[in-house]
Amino acid sequence: MKYTVGVDLGGTKVLAAIVNEHQEVVTTTKLKTAFDEGPQAVARQMAHGVRKAVADATLDFSDIVAIGAAAPGPTDRATGIVANAPNLGWHDPVPLGAMLTELLDGLPVIIENDVNAGTYGEWALGAGRGAQDVVGIFIGTGIGGGLILDGKLRSGARSAAGEIGHIIMLPDGPVCGCGNRGCVEALSSRKAIEREIAHAIQSGRPSKVTDLMGKKNKTRLTSGILADAWASGDPVVTEVLQRAARYWGLLTANIVNLIDPQRIIFGGGVMEKLGDTLLSQVRPVAYQHFIKKSDADQVAIVPAALGDNAGVLGAALLAHLAPPN
Ligand SMILES: [Zn+2]
């Protein structure tokens, strides 16, 4: 049996998974890491995560045929270069693939964008199984997207496809991290939701959020607190999440009107906690704005199924299918 390793570089942790030839996860390993020491240190941490996962699975390094690595930024699979990764403070291109190959005894390494890898993982093993055309939408600090068309992960001519978080909804809306105004990310990312709730509370509107944070001893608004506040009918949280769900519904309609996929998969921490609740608000808005309204419900709008493991699995499978030379 030969194995591949998927390794997902996130803002606060490195997650690594060993995947066998039958696309089964043998083991996953999580390392909490500090990312303020630059790309070389991060590459060493990732390599350490890979070696730890191999050891945890009681495998030998010679059992591994390839590594798939997911990174939070635009990536070029052909060169293994991450163009930038603002969440990690990387503003210049980083040859992460070559760095990892050197640190991992010359093993081939493929590099993929983390949301693309997550979408691929969900398509192959999770909520997208069996469909040919799937779009992944991941709601996090930002909003990321991935496209599977005709059963293939599509990155576009310049490896820049799938940036659906920057579809512009309100040209004069709030400034987005990308510099444009009114992107759906600036209106309804996790960060935007937190900002709007904080703003409403600061302006004196009654909300249970502050109490809930105190009770749970949290300094930030976690997905769990959002879920509890929603369940208790908190007016501020209800209003802000309903508005966000409306934007996600419009985003879905825009995507469906362009490429008409069979399935739209929503992932990210908020969806893990509130998937069904929020998607029941997203669906009617989306369906109402489809240009082809007949058979609208043939477009399934579903929550992701693999949680944190989607990225590592997708990266490992991409490495398995297409080990580079
Ligand atoms: Zn933007």
Tab-separated table of C-alpha atoms and ligand atoms in Angstrom:
chain	number	residue	atom	x	y	z
A	1	MET	CA	0.000	0.000	0.000
A	2	LYS	CA	1.248	3.473	-0.897
A	3	TYR	CA	0.105	6.667	0.814
A	4	THR	CA	-0.077	10.398	0.226
A	5	VAL	CA	-0.037	13.135	2.837
A	6	GLY	CA	-2.301	16.157	2.702
A	7	VAL	CA	-1.168	19.164	4.706
A	8	ASP	CA	-3.316	22.262	5.201
A	9	LEU	CA	-1.685	25.502	6.231
A	10	GLY	CA	-4.237	27.607	8.105
A	11	GLY	CA	-4.006	30.901	9.975
A	12	THR	CA	-3.454	29.241	13.369
A	13	LYS	CA	-2.704	25.593	12.711
A	14	VAL	CA	-1.156	23.017	10.421
A	15	LEU	CA	-3.333	19.975	9.805
A	16	ALA	CA	-1.884	16.862	8.140
A	17	ALA	CA	-3.662	13.688	6.987
A	18	ILE	CA	-2.407	10.363	5.673
A	19	VAL	CA	-4.588	9.002	2.861
A	20	ASN	CA	-4.301	5.484	1.432
A	21	GLU	CA	-4.840	4.241	-2.133
A	22	HIS	CA	-8.556	3.700	-1.447
A	23	GLN	CA	-8.993	7.399	-0.604
A	24	GLU	CA	-9.407	6.551	3.065
A	25	VAL	CA	-7.995	8.703	5.832
A	26	VAL	CA	-5.595	6.675	7.921
A	27	THR	CA	-4.822	9.377	10.456
A	28	THR	CA	-4.896	13.147	10.960
A	29	THR	CA	-2.481	15.234	12.997
A	30	LYS	CA	-2.961	18.817	14.145
A	31	LEU	CA	-0.214	21.202	15.213
A	32	LYS	CA	-0.834	24.620	16.688
A	33	THR	CA	1.742	26.972	15.279
A	34	ALA	CA	2.943	30.544	15.396
A	35	PHE	CA	3.251	32.034	11.937
A	36	ASP	CA	5.150	35.221	12.634
A	37	GLU	CA	8.596	33.870	11.794
A	38	GLY	CA	8.369	33.973	7.999
A	39	PRO	CA	7.934	31.448	5.175
A	40	GLN	CA	11.048	29.346	5.909
A	41	ALA	CA	9.882	28.686	9.484
A	42	VAL	CA	6.351	27.923	8.263
A	43	ALA	CA	7.687	25.430	5.700
A	44	ARG	CA	9.680	23.719	8.468
A	45	GLN	CA	6.530	23.550	10.623
A	46	MET	CA	4.583	22.001	7.743
A	47	ALA	CA	7.342	19.455	7.130
A	48	HIS	CA	7.298	18.658	10.846
A	49	GLY	CA	3.505	18.134	10.636
A	50	VAL	CA	3.959	15.742	7.706
A	51	ARG	CA	6.632	13.720	9.502
A	52	LYS	CA	4.526	13.612	12.676
A	53	ALA	CA	1.490	12.345	10.736
A	54	VAL	CA	3.625	9.613	9.135
A	55	ALA	CA	4.943	8.618	12.566
A	56	ASP	CA	1.431	8.747	14.122
A	57	ALA	CA	0.241	6.352	11.392
A	58	THR	CA	3.198	4.066	12.222
A	59	LEU	CA	4.311	4.263	8.602
A	60	ASP	CA	7.776	4.637	7.178
A	61	PHE	CA	8.658	7.703	5.138
A	62	SER	CA	9.361	5.402	2.169
A	63	ASP	CA	5.621	4.473	2.132
A	64	ILE	CA	4.763	8.038	1.070
A	65	VAL	CA	4.606	8.766	-2.674
A	66	ALA	CA	3.606	12.434	-2.722
A	67	ILE	CA	2.531	15.395	-0.608
A	68	GLY	CA	-0.395	17.700	-1.338
A	69	ALA	CA	-0.204	21.036	0.447
A	70	ALA	CA	-3.002	23.612	0.738
A	71	ALA	CA	-2.139	27.268	1.320
A	72	PRO	CA	-4.321	30.320	2.024
A	73	GLY	CA	-3.559	32.358	-1.085
A	74	PRO	CA	-3.368	32.211	-4.883
A	75	THR	CA	-1.214	29.266	-5.864
A	76	ASP	CA	0.277	27.924	-9.080
A	77	ARG	CA	0.214	24.148	-9.162
A	78	ALA	CA	2.709	23.993	-12.046
A	79	THR	CA	5.422	25.923	-10.180
A	80	GLY	CA	4.464	25.272	-6.543
A	81	ILE	CA	4.554	28.999	-5.855
A	82	VAL	CA	2.177	30.771	-3.444
A	83	ALA	CA	1.751	34.270	-4.925
A	84	ASN	CA	0.860	35.807	-1.550
A	85	ALA	CA	-0.873	34.904	1.705
A	86	PRO	CA	-2.042	38.043	3.518
A	87	ASN	CA	-3.296	36.070	6.571
A	88	LEU	CA	0.255	34.810	7.078
A	89	GLY	CA	1.858	38.170	6.319
A	90	TRP	CA	3.297	36.885	3.018
A	91	HIS	CA	3.226	39.728	0.515
A	92	ASP	CA	5.785	38.307	-1.938
A	93	PRO	CA	5.744	34.990	-3.840
A	94	VAL	CA	6.927	31.986	-1.811
A	95	PRO	CA	8.205	28.812	-3.596
A	96	LEU	CA	6.516	26.613	-0.986
A	97	GLY	CA	6.525	23.474	-3.161
A	98	ALA	CA	10.302	23.562	-3.693
A	99	MET	CA	10.896	24.403	-0.024
A	100	LEU	CA	8.818	21.430	1.153
A	101	THR	CA	10.406	19.057	-1.362
A	102	GLU	CA	13.818	20.004	-0.004
A	103	LEU	CA	12.672	19.507	3.595
A	104	LEU	CA	10.955	16.190	2.810
A	105	ASP	CA	13.721	14.108	1.251
A	106	GLY	CA	12.906	15.123	-2.330
A	107	LEU	CA	9.308	13.875	-2.280
A	108	PRO	CA	7.075	15.440	-4.943
A	109	VAL	CA	4.852	18.190	-3.497
A	110	ILE	CA	1.848	19.761	-5.167
A	111	ILE	CA	0.585	23.118	-3.913
A	112	GLU	CA	-3.080	24.116	-4.159
A	113	ASN	CA	-5.157	26.983	-2.814
A	114	ASP	CA	-6.853	25.912	0.428
A	115	VAL	CA	-10.432	26.587	-0.694
A	116	ASN	CA	-9.836	24.793	-4.004
A	117	ALA	CA	-8.435	21.847	-2.071
A	118	GLY	CA	-11.411	21.944	0.322
A	119	THR	CA	-13.879	22.009	-2.559
A	120	TYR	CA	-12.063	19.119	-4.205
A	121	GLY	CA	-12.159	17.136	-0.954
A	122	GLU	CA	-15.898	17.765	-0.534
A	123	TRP	CA	-16.505	16.820	-4.165
A	124	ALA	CA	-14.527	13.580	-3.962
A	125	LEU	CA	-15.446	12.386	-0.480
A	126	GLY	CA	-18.040	14.692	1.078
A	127	ALA	CA	-21.153	16.686	0.190
A	128	GLY	CA	-20.307	16.799	-3.528
A	129	ARG	CA	-19.968	13.061	-4.174
A	130	GLY	CA	-21.505	11.884	-7.417
A	131	ALA	CA	-21.975	15.347	-8.961
A	132	GLN	CA	-20.047	16.576	-12.013
A	133	ASP	CA	-20.459	20.320	-11.474
A	134	VAL	CA	-20.023	21.627	-7.951
A	135	VAL	CA	-19.245	25.021	-6.445
A	136	GLY	CA	-17.827	25.292	-2.920
A	137	ILE	CA	-18.432	28.454	-0.901
A	138	PHE	CA	-16.463	28.724	2.335
A	139	ILE	CA	-17.534	31.406	4.811
A	140	GLY	CA	-14.644	32.336	7.094
A	141	THR	CA	-12.588	35.438	7.814
A	142	GLY	CA	-13.132	35.974	4.110
A	143	ILE	CA	-15.345	34.176	1.599
A	144	GLY	CA	-13.581	31.680	-0.661
A	145	GLY	CA	-14.818	29.599	-3.554
A	146	GLY	CA	-13.818	26.555	-5.548
A	147	LEU	CA	-15.102	25.253	-8.893
A	148	ILE	CA	-15.440	21.668	-10.065
A	149	LEU	CA	-16.653	21.554	-13.660
A	150	ASP	CA	-17.035	18.342	-15.659
A	151	GLY	CA	-15.479	16.523	-12.706
A	152	LYS	CA	-12.313	18.632	-12.751
A	153	LEU	CA	-11.004	21.287	-10.404
A	154	ARG	CA	-10.827	24.508	-12.443
A	155	SER	CA	-8.257	27.147	-11.583
A	156	GLY	CA	-8.630	29.371	-14.624
A	157	ALA	CA	-6.078	30.602	-17.146
A	158	ARG	CA	-4.078	32.505	-14.498
A	159	SER	CA	-4.840	30.320	-11.455
A	160	ALA	CA	-7.228	33.010	-10.252
A	161	ALA	CA	-10.665	31.438	-10.750
A	162	GLY	CA	-13.176	30.910	-7.969
A	163	GLU	CA	-12.671	34.245	-6.196
A	164	ILE	CA	-16.388	34.492	-5.614
A	165	GLY	CA	-15.952	36.374	-2.336
A	166	HIS	CA	-15.103	39.379	-4.479
A	167	ILE	CA	-18.252	39.385	-6.546
A	168	ILE	CA	-19.440	42.953	-6.085
A	169	MET	CA	-22.933	43.313	-4.607
A	170	LEU	CA	-22.909	47.007	-3.658
A	171	PRO	CA	-20.512	49.195	-5.684
A	172	ASP	CA	-20.602	51.894	-2.987
A	173	GLY	CA	-20.586	49.449	-0.071
A	174	PRO	CA	-17.935	48.883	2.591
A	175	VAL	CA	-14.278	48.596	1.548
A	176	CYS	CA	-13.112	44.997	1.135
A	177	GLY	CA	-9.690	43.592	2.054
A	178	CYS	CA	-9.009	43.398	-1.700
A	179	GLY	CA	-9.380	47.177	-2.047
A	180	ASN	CA	-12.669	47.124	-3.950
A	181	ARG	CA	-15.965	48.202	-2.412
A	182	GLY	CA	-19.050	46.169	-1.675
A	183	CYS	CA	-17.689	42.666	-2.352
A	184	VAL	CA	-19.904	39.955	-0.880
A	185	GLU	CA	-16.965	39.216	1.452
A	186	ALA	CA	-17.004	42.771	2.816
A	187	LEU	CA	-20.753	42.433	3.431
A	188	SER	CA	-21.151	38.915	4.812
A	189	SER	CA	-17.870	37.210	5.748
A	190	ARG	CA	-17.433	36.006	9.287
A	191	LYS	CA	-15.465	39.189	9.950
A	192	ALA	CA	-18.255	41.381	8.522
A	193	ILE	CA	-20.860	39.572	10.646
A	194	GLU	CA	-18.804	40.114	13.810
A	195	ARG	CA	-18.264	43.761	12.900
A	196	GLU	CA	-21.979	44.397	12.396
A	197	ILE	CA	-22.987	42.679	15.619
A	198	ALA	CA	-20.339	44.605	17.579
A	199	HIS	CA	-21.506	47.847	15.983
A	200	ALA	CA	-25.143	47.193	16.879
A	201	ILE	CA	-24.258	46.378	20.494
A	202	GLN	CA	-22.015	49.441	20.799
A	203	SER	CA	-24.841	51.615	19.553
A	204	GLY	CA	-26.935	50.413	22.493
A	205	ARG	CA	-29.168	47.736	20.955
A	206	PRO	CA	-30.088	44.995	23.423
A	207	SER	CA	-28.415	41.631	22.722
A	208	LYS	CA	-27.518	38.497	24.682
A	209	VAL	CA	-24.165	38.185	22.921
A	210	THR	CA	-22.105	39.954	25.600
A	211	ASP	CA	-23.674	37.799	28.344
A	212	LEU	CA	-23.094	34.607	26.356
A	213	MET	CA	-19.441	35.524	25.755
A	214	GLY	CA	-18.991	36.176	29.488
A	215	LYS	CA	-20.693	32.919	30.464
A	216	LYS	CA	-18.540	30.911	28.070
A	217	ASN	CA	-15.427	32.863	29.013
A	218	LYS	CA	-14.770	33.845	25.391
A	219	THR	CA	-13.186	37.071	24.242
A	220	ARG	CA	-14.449	36.678	20.694
A	221	LEU	CA	-17.708	35.814	19.037
A	222	THR	CA	-17.333	32.091	18.298
A	223	SER	CA	-19.634	30.103	15.993
A	224	GLY	CA	-21.009	28.385	19.111
A	225	ILE	CA	-22.034	31.716	20.638
A	226	LEU	CA	-23.636	32.789	17.349
A	227	ALA	CA	-25.598	29.517	17.311
A	228	ASP	CA	-26.750	29.957	20.930
A	229	ALA	CA	-27.749	33.589	20.325
A	230	TRP	CA	-29.663	32.595	17.187
A	231	ALA	CA	-31.437	29.742	19.029
A	232	SER	CA	-32.495	32.135	21.779
A	233	GLY	CA	-33.974	34.556	19.225
A	234	ASP	CA	-31.471	37.327	19.900
A	235	PRO	CA	-32.719	40.217	17.720
A	236	VAL	CA	-29.300	41.594	16.717
A	237	VAL	CA	-27.823	38.211	15.772
A	238	THR	CA	-31.011	37.213	13.962
A	239	GLU	CA	-31.045	40.388	11.908
A	240	VAL	CA	-27.338	40.301	11.014
A	241	LEU	CA	-27.342	36.592	10.084
A	242	GLN	CA	-30.550	36.921	8.063
A	243	ARG	CA	-28.981	39.789	6.122
A	244	ALA	CA	-25.818	37.711	5.534
A	245	ALA	CA	-27.931	34.734	4.392
A	246	ARG	CA	-29.685	37.021	1.905
A	247	TYR	CA	-26.309	38.008	0.420
A	248	TRP	CA	-25.306	34.320	0.231
A	249	GLY	CA	-28.585	33.588	-1.539
A	250	LEU	CA	-27.888	36.322	-4.097
A	251	LEU	CA	-24.309	35.077	-4.473
A	252	THR	CA	-25.639	31.572	-5.109
A	253	ALA	CA	-28.057	32.880	-7.735
A	254	ASN	CA	-25.251	34.780	-9.488
A	255	ILE	CA	-23.132	31.628	-9.617
A	256	VAL	CA	-26.014	29.410	-10.752
A	257	ASN	CA	-27.027	31.842	-13.480
A	258	LEU	CA	-23.436	31.736	-14.755
A	259	ILE	CA	-22.565	28.030	-14.617
A	260	ASP	CA	-25.666	26.104	-13.500
A	261	PRO	CA	-23.967	23.528	-11.244
A	262	GLN	CA	-25.756	20.542	-9.713
A	263	ARG	CA	-24.649	21.368	-6.199
A	264	ILE	CA	-23.573	24.368	-4.144
A	265	ILE	CA	-21.726	23.385	-0.965
A	266	PHE	CA	-21.478	25.858	1.918
A	267	GLY	CA	-18.601	25.303	4.370
A	268	GLY	CA	-16.787	27.088	7.178
A	269	GLY	CA	-17.214	27.272	10.950
A	270	VAL	CA	-20.505	29.205	10.967
A	271	MET	CA	-22.031	26.667	8.579
A	272	GLU	CA	-20.814	23.773	10.716
A	273	LYS	CA	-22.799	25.159	13.644
A	274	LEU	CA	-25.751	26.715	11.828
A	275	GLY	CA	-25.783	25.047	8.403
A	276	ASP	CA	-29.382	23.897	8.155
A	277	THR	CA	-30.757	26.982	9.880
A	278	LEU	CA	-28.890	29.398	7.622
A	279	LEU	CA	-29.290	27.426	4.404
A	280	SER	CA	-33.063	27.349	4.891
A	281	GLN	CA	-32.812	31.145	4.542
A	282	VAL	CA	-30.334	31.024	1.656
A	283	ARG	CA	-32.356	28.645	-0.559
A	284	PRO	CA	-35.525	30.712	-1.122
A	285	VAL	CA	-33.491	33.841	-1.953
A	286	ALA	CA	-31.337	31.865	-4.375
A	287	TYR	CA	-34.247	30.078	-6.081
A	288	GLN	CA	-36.183	33.325	-6.412
A	289	HIS	CA	-33.287	34.864	-8.379
A	290	PHE	CA	-32.518	31.962	-10.727
A	291	ILE	CA	-33.216	32.964	-14.315
A	292	LYS	CA	-34.377	29.410	-15.065
A	293	LYS	CA	-36.877	28.884	-12.274
A	294	SER	CA	-38.297	25.567	-13.425
A	295	ASP	CA	-36.570	22.650	-11.649
A	296	ALA	CA	-34.812	25.207	-9.421
A	297	ASP	CA	-34.656	22.703	-6.588
A	298	GLN	CA	-32.506	20.424	-8.760
A	299	VAL	CA	-29.686	22.747	-7.710
A	300	ALA	CA	-28.930	21.324	-4.264
A	301	ILE	CA	-27.712	23.929	-1.758
A	302	VAL	CA	-26.125	21.854	0.993
A	303	PRO	CA	-23.768	22.127	3.983
A	304	ALA	CA	-20.227	20.762	3.719
A	305	ALA	CA	-19.711	17.329	5.228
A	306	LEU	CA	-16.007	17.007	6.027
A	307	GLY	CA	-15.389	19.947	8.365
A	308	ASP	CA	-11.728	20.804	8.896
A	309	ASN	CA	-10.605	17.710	6.992
A	310	ALA	CA	-11.838	18.857	3.566
A	311	GLY	CA	-8.622	20.737	2.715
A	312	VAL	CA	-6.169	18.017	3.746
A	313	LEU	CA	-8.197	15.341	1.994
A	314	GLY	CA	-8.519	17.380	-1.181
A	315	ALA	CA	-4.801	18.184	-1.220
A	316	ALA	CA	-3.872	14.548	-0.616
A	317	LEU	CA	-6.182	13.349	-3.396
A	318	LEU	CA	-4.833	15.939	-5.830
A	319	ALA	CA	-1.309	14.717	-5.059
A	320	HIS	CA	-2.449	11.117	-5.468
A	321	LEU	CA	-4.094	11.715	-8.815
A	322	ALA	CA	-1.476	13.973	-10.270
A	323	PRO	CA	1.886	13.436	-8.633
A	324	PRO	CA	4.248	15.958	-10.222
A	325	ASN	CA	7.551	14.900	-11.776
B	1	ZN	ZN	-13.093	42.087	-2.331
